[in-house]
PDB file of C-alpha atoms and ligand atoms in Angstrom:
ATOM      1  CA  MET A   1      32.674  46.057  26.981  1.00  0.00           C
ATOM      2  CA  ASN A   2      32.442  44.144  30.237  1.00  0.00           C
ATOM      3  CA  CYS A   3      35.371  41.791  29.717  1.00  0.00           C
ATOM      4  CA  PRO A   4      37.309  40.563  32.775  1.00  0.00           C
ATOM      5  CA  PHE A   5      40.449  39.867  30.734  1.00  0.00           C
ATOM      6  CA  CYS A   6      40.560  43.332  29.121  1.00  0.00           C
ATOM      7  CA  LYS A   7      40.798  44.974  32.533  1.00  0.00           C
ATOM      8  CA  ILE A   8      43.257  42.777  34.391  1.00  0.00           C
ATOM      9  CA  ASP A   9      45.136  44.385  37.269  1.00  0.00           C
ATOM     10  CA  GLU A  10      48.797  44.405  36.094  1.00  0.00           C
ATOM     11  CA  LYS A  11      49.866  43.310  39.601  1.00  0.00           C
ATOM     12  CA  LYS A  12      48.128  39.971  39.031  1.00  0.00           C
ATOM     13  CA  ILE A  13      50.249  39.145  35.979  1.00  0.00           C
ATOM     14  CA  LEU A  14      52.753  36.361  36.730  1.00  0.00           C
ATOM     15  CA  GLU A  15      54.526  36.115  33.364  1.00  0.00           C
ATOM     16  CA  TYR A  16      54.197  38.161  30.230  1.00  0.00           C
ATOM     17  CA  GLY A  17      55.436  38.667  26.704  1.00  0.00           C
ATOM     18  CA  LYS A  18      54.720  41.350  24.117  1.00  0.00           C
ATOM     19  CA  PHE A  19      51.300  39.983  23.137  1.00  0.00           C
ATOM     20  CA  VAL A  20      50.314  37.572  25.882  1.00  0.00           C
ATOM     21  CA  PHE A  21      50.279  37.296  29.686  1.00  0.00           C
ATOM     22  CA  ALA A  22      49.610  34.652  32.361  1.00  0.00           C
ATOM     23  CA  ILE A  23      47.478  34.967  35.498  1.00  0.00           C
ATOM     24  CA  LYS A  24      46.022  32.615  38.101  1.00  0.00           C
ATOM     25  CA  ASP A  25      42.542  31.313  37.361  1.00  0.00           C
ATOM     26  CA  GLN A  26      40.046  32.822  39.810  1.00  0.00           C
ATOM     27  CA  HIS A  27      38.422  29.407  40.380  1.00  0.00           C
ATOM     28  CA  PRO A  28      41.324  26.946  39.992  1.00  0.00           C
ATOM     29  CA  VAL A  29      40.559  23.347  39.012  1.00  0.00           C
ATOM     30  CA  THR A  30      43.768  22.340  40.793  1.00  0.00           C
ATOM     31  CA  GLU A  31      46.257  24.408  42.783  1.00  0.00           C
ATOM     32  CA  GLY A  32      48.387  26.448  40.366  1.00  0.00           C
ATOM     33  CA  HIS A  33      45.839  26.511  37.507  1.00  0.00           C
ATOM     34  CA  LEU A  34      46.892  29.380  35.194  1.00  0.00           C
ATOM     35  CA  LEU A  35      45.396  31.120  32.173  1.00  0.00           C
ATOM     36  CA  ILE A  36      47.447  32.339  29.199  1.00  0.00           C
ATOM     37  CA  ILE A  37      45.663  35.338  27.688  1.00  0.00           C
ATOM     38  CA  PRO A  38      46.312  37.593  24.671  1.00  0.00           C
ATOM     39  CA  ARG A  39      46.394  41.306  25.498  1.00  0.00           C
ATOM     40  CA  ALA A  40      44.157  42.007  22.492  1.00  0.00           C
ATOM     41  CA  HIS A  41      40.508  41.071  22.836  1.00  0.00           C
ATOM     42  CA  ARG A  42      40.183  37.954  20.647  1.00  0.00           C
ATOM     43  CA  GLU A  43      37.086  35.824  21.040  1.00  0.00           C
ATOM     44  CA  ASN A  44      38.772  32.447  20.977  1.00  0.00           C
ATOM     45  CA  TYR A  45      41.930  30.489  20.200  1.00  0.00           C
ATOM     46  CA  PHE A  46      41.269  30.418  16.467  1.00  0.00           C
ATOM     47  CA  GLU A  47      41.259  34.236  16.285  1.00  0.00           C
ATOM     48  CA  LEU A  48      44.881  34.483  17.462  1.00  0.00           C
ATOM     49  CA  THR A  49      47.565  35.742  15.083  1.00  0.00           C
ATOM     50  CA  ASN A  50      50.643  33.622  14.427  1.00  0.00           C
ATOM     51  CA  GLU A  51      52.703  36.013  16.578  1.00  0.00           C
ATOM     52  CA  GLU A  52      50.273  35.577  19.465  1.00  0.00           C
ATOM     53  CA  LEU A  53      50.180  31.807  18.998  1.00  0.00           C
ATOM     54  CA  ALA A  54      53.970  31.603  19.100  1.00  0.00           C
ATOM     55  CA  GLU A  55      53.986  33.557  22.366  1.00  0.00           C
ATOM     56  CA  VAL A  56      51.197  31.441  23.849  1.00  0.00           C
ATOM     57  CA  HIS A  57      53.375  28.398  23.216  1.00  0.00           C
ATOM     58  CA  GLN A  58      56.413  30.121  24.752  1.00  0.00           C
ATOM     59  CA  LEU A  59      54.498  31.258  27.825  1.00  0.00           C
ATOM     60  CA  LEU A  60      52.954  27.811  28.330  1.00  0.00           C
ATOM     61  CA  LYS A  61      56.453  26.373  28.579  1.00  0.00           C
ATOM     62  CA  ILE A  62      57.682  29.173  30.864  1.00  0.00           C
ATOM     63  CA  CYS A  63      54.672  28.721  33.157  1.00  0.00           C
ATOM     64  CA  ARG A  64      55.052  24.941  33.155  1.00  0.00           C
ATOM     65  CA  ASN A  65      58.689  25.310  34.254  1.00  0.00           C
ATOM     66  CA  ARG A  66      57.675  27.836  36.907  1.00  0.00           C
ATOM     67  CA  ILE A  67      55.083  25.441  38.344  1.00  0.00           C
ATOM     68  CA  LEU A  68      57.450  22.438  38.243  1.00  0.00           C
ATOM     69  CA  ALA A  69      60.138  24.446  40.039  1.00  0.00           C
ATOM     70  CA  GLN A  70      57.695  25.535  42.762  1.00  0.00           C
ATOM     71  CA  ASP A  71      55.834  22.301  43.370  1.00  0.00           C
ATOM     72  CA  LEU A  72      57.498  18.906  43.249  1.00  0.00           C
ATOM     73  CA  SER A  73      54.137  17.112  43.539  1.00  0.00           C
ATOM     74  CA  VAL A  74      53.157  18.196  40.000  1.00  0.00           C
ATOM     75  CA  GLU A  75      53.745  15.339  37.550  1.00  0.00           C
ATOM     76  CA  GLY A  76      51.562  16.296  34.585  1.00  0.00           C
ATOM     77  CA  PHE A  77      49.415  18.984  32.971  1.00  0.00           C
ATOM     78  CA  ASN A  78      46.241  19.478  30.996  1.00  0.00           C
ATOM     79  CA  VAL A  79      46.371  22.253  28.389  1.00  0.00           C
ATOM     80  CA  GLY A  80      43.209  23.411  26.710  1.00  0.00           C
ATOM     81  CA  ALA A  81      40.941  26.082  25.362  1.00  0.00           C
ATOM     82  CA  ASN A  82      37.146  26.096  25.260  1.00  0.00           C
ATOM     83  CA  CYS A  83      36.117  27.615  21.917  1.00  0.00           C
ATOM     84  CA  GLY A  84      32.461  28.564  21.692  1.00  0.00           C
ATOM     85  CA  GLU A  85      29.540  28.336  24.099  1.00  0.00           C
ATOM     86  CA  VAL A  86      28.661  24.803  22.951  1.00  0.00           C
ATOM     87  CA  ALA A  87      32.214  23.784  23.885  1.00  0.00           C
ATOM     88  CA  GLY A  88      31.811  25.239  27.360  1.00  0.00           C
ATOM     89  CA  GLN A  89      33.394  28.687  26.918  1.00  0.00           C
ATOM     90  CA  THR A  90      32.123  31.201  29.486  1.00  0.00           C
ATOM     91  CA  VAL A  91      34.530  34.139  29.044  1.00  0.00           C
ATOM     92  CA  PHE A  92      34.664  35.235  25.414  1.00  0.00           C
ATOM     93  CA  HIS A  93      38.175  36.640  25.504  1.00  0.00           C
ATOM     94  CA  CYS A  94      40.561  33.865  24.491  1.00  0.00           C
ATOM     95  CA  HIS A  95      42.396  32.096  27.297  1.00  0.00           C
ATOM     96  CA  ILE A  96      44.338  28.840  27.372  1.00  0.00           C
ATOM     97  CA  HIS A  97      44.087  26.797  30.553  1.00  0.00           C
ATOM     98  CA  LEU A  98      47.269  25.293  32.021  1.00  0.00           C
ATOM     99  CA  ILE A  99      46.169  22.856  34.716  1.00  0.00           C
ATOM    100  CA  PRO A 100      48.829  21.151  36.851  1.00  0.00           C
ATOM    101  CA  ARG A 101      48.103  17.533  37.739  1.00  0.00           C
ATOM    102  CA  ARG A 102      49.167  15.526  40.755  1.00  0.00           C
ATOM    103  CA  LYS A 103      48.884  11.840  41.496  1.00  0.00           C
ATOM    104  CA  GLY A 104      45.532  11.174  43.174  1.00  0.00           C
ATOM    105  CA  ASP A 105      43.946  14.582  42.378  1.00  0.00           C
ATOM    106  CA  ASP A 106      41.118  12.708  40.624  1.00  0.00           C
ATOM    107  CA  SER A 107      39.839   9.211  41.305  1.00  0.00           C
ATOM    108  CA  ASN A 108      39.938   8.350  37.576  1.00  0.00           C
ATOM    109  CA  PRO A 109      42.259  10.633  35.588  1.00  0.00           C
ATOM    110  CA  ARG A 110      42.421   8.316  32.543  1.00  0.00           C
ATOM    111  CA  GLY A 111      41.159  10.129  29.445  1.00  0.00           C
ATOM    112  CA  GLY A 112      41.927  13.667  30.679  1.00  0.00           C
ATOM    113  CA  VAL A 113      40.561  16.224  28.202  1.00  0.00           C
ATOM    114  CA  ARG A 114      38.291  13.537  26.734  1.00  0.00           C
ATOM    115  CA  GLY A 115      36.236  14.291  29.839  1.00  0.00           C
ATOM    116  CA  VAL A 116      34.668  17.286  28.027  1.00  0.00           C
ATOM    117  CA  ILE A 117      32.009  14.683  27.172  1.00  0.00           C
ATOM    118  CA  ASP A 118      31.733  12.903  30.469  1.00  0.00           C
ATOM    119  CA  SER A 119      30.300   9.636  29.112  1.00  0.00           C
ATOM    120  CA  LYS A 120      33.099   9.372  26.507  1.00  0.00           C
ATOM    121  CA  LYS A 121      36.034   9.922  28.836  1.00  0.00           C
ATOM    122  CA  SER A 122      36.727   6.182  29.029  1.00  0.00           C
ATOM    123  CA  TYR A 123      37.457   4.157  25.908  1.00  0.00           C
TER     124      TYR A 123
HETATM  125  P1  5GP B   1      36.058  29.103  30.171  1.00  0.00           P
HETATM  126  O1  5GP B   1      35.562  30.301  29.409  1.00  0.00           O
HETATM  127  O2  5GP B   1      37.305  28.523  29.587  1.00  0.00           O
HETATM  128  O3  5GP B   1      35.019  28.040  30.328  1.00  0.00           O
HETATM  129  O4  5GP B   1      36.388  29.553  31.648  1.00  0.00           O
HETATM  130  C1  5GP B   1      36.730  30.844  32.058  1.00  0.00           C
HETATM  131  C2  5GP B   1      37.765  30.725  33.153  1.00  0.00           C
HETATM  132  O5  5GP B   1      38.128  32.032  33.573  1.00  0.00           O
HETATM  133  C3  5GP B   1      37.242  29.995  34.403  1.00  0.00           C
HETATM  134  O6  5GP B   1      38.182  28.965  34.733  1.00  0.00           O
HETATM  135  C4  5GP B   1      37.164  31.065  35.473  1.00  0.00           C
HETATM  136  O7  5GP B   1      37.480  30.595  36.752  1.00  0.00           O
HETATM  137  C5  5GP B   1      38.153  32.114  34.984  1.00  0.00           C
HETATM  138  N1  5GP B   1      37.793  33.496  35.294  1.00  0.00           N
HETATM  139  C6  5GP B   1      36.609  34.091  35.060  1.00  0.00           C
HETATM  140  N2  5GP B   1      36.651  35.401  35.404  1.00  0.00           N
HETATM  141  C7  5GP B   1      37.903  35.628  35.871  1.00  0.00           C
HETATM  142  C8  5GP B   1      38.558  36.794  36.392  1.00  0.00           C
HETATM  143  O8  5GP B   1      38.020  37.888  36.493  1.00  0.00           O
HETATM  144  N3  5GP B   1      39.865  36.640  36.777  1.00  0.00           N
HETATM  145  C9  5GP B   1      40.518  35.445  36.683  1.00  0.00           C
HETATM  146  N4  5GP B   1      41.784  35.395  37.098  1.00  0.00           N
HETATM  147  N5  5GP B   1      39.933  34.326  36.200  1.00  0.00           N
HETATM  148  C10 5GP B   1      38.637  34.417  35.803  1.00  0.00           C
HETATM  149 ZN1   ZN B   2      38.534  41.195  26.488  1.00  0.00          ZN
END
């Protein structure tokens, strides 16, 4: 199987648990954009076991603290997973995006993840 997240170089792992690890996104949306990834090949978020989900949650918090400690300009985050091709997923090994946000990094941040449908971002 040609899956980029099944053959991650261990040296690129920033944080890890028993079931899950965190790496930098290859094409970061903002500086510090990380991916939380289960070691087992699961197609999307909804395939994760409860043990994996608990660790995803733990690692998200650990990574958030790591980013906040390293970069005082970070004031917020977007957390999200694309599940299915129609929802924009391009790599079909589950990964949860942790995207640090800074004041002024977008001209109109209001709506955040609502921006998955561009015309509905504002309400
Ligand atoms: P999605 O499937 O959620 O739409 O996006 C896949 C994400 O994985 C993208 O943000 C992309 O930049 C990232 N990505 C794709 N291939 C690799 C890779 O080999 N290494 C890393 N670190 N990130 C990758
Ligand atoms: Zn995989």
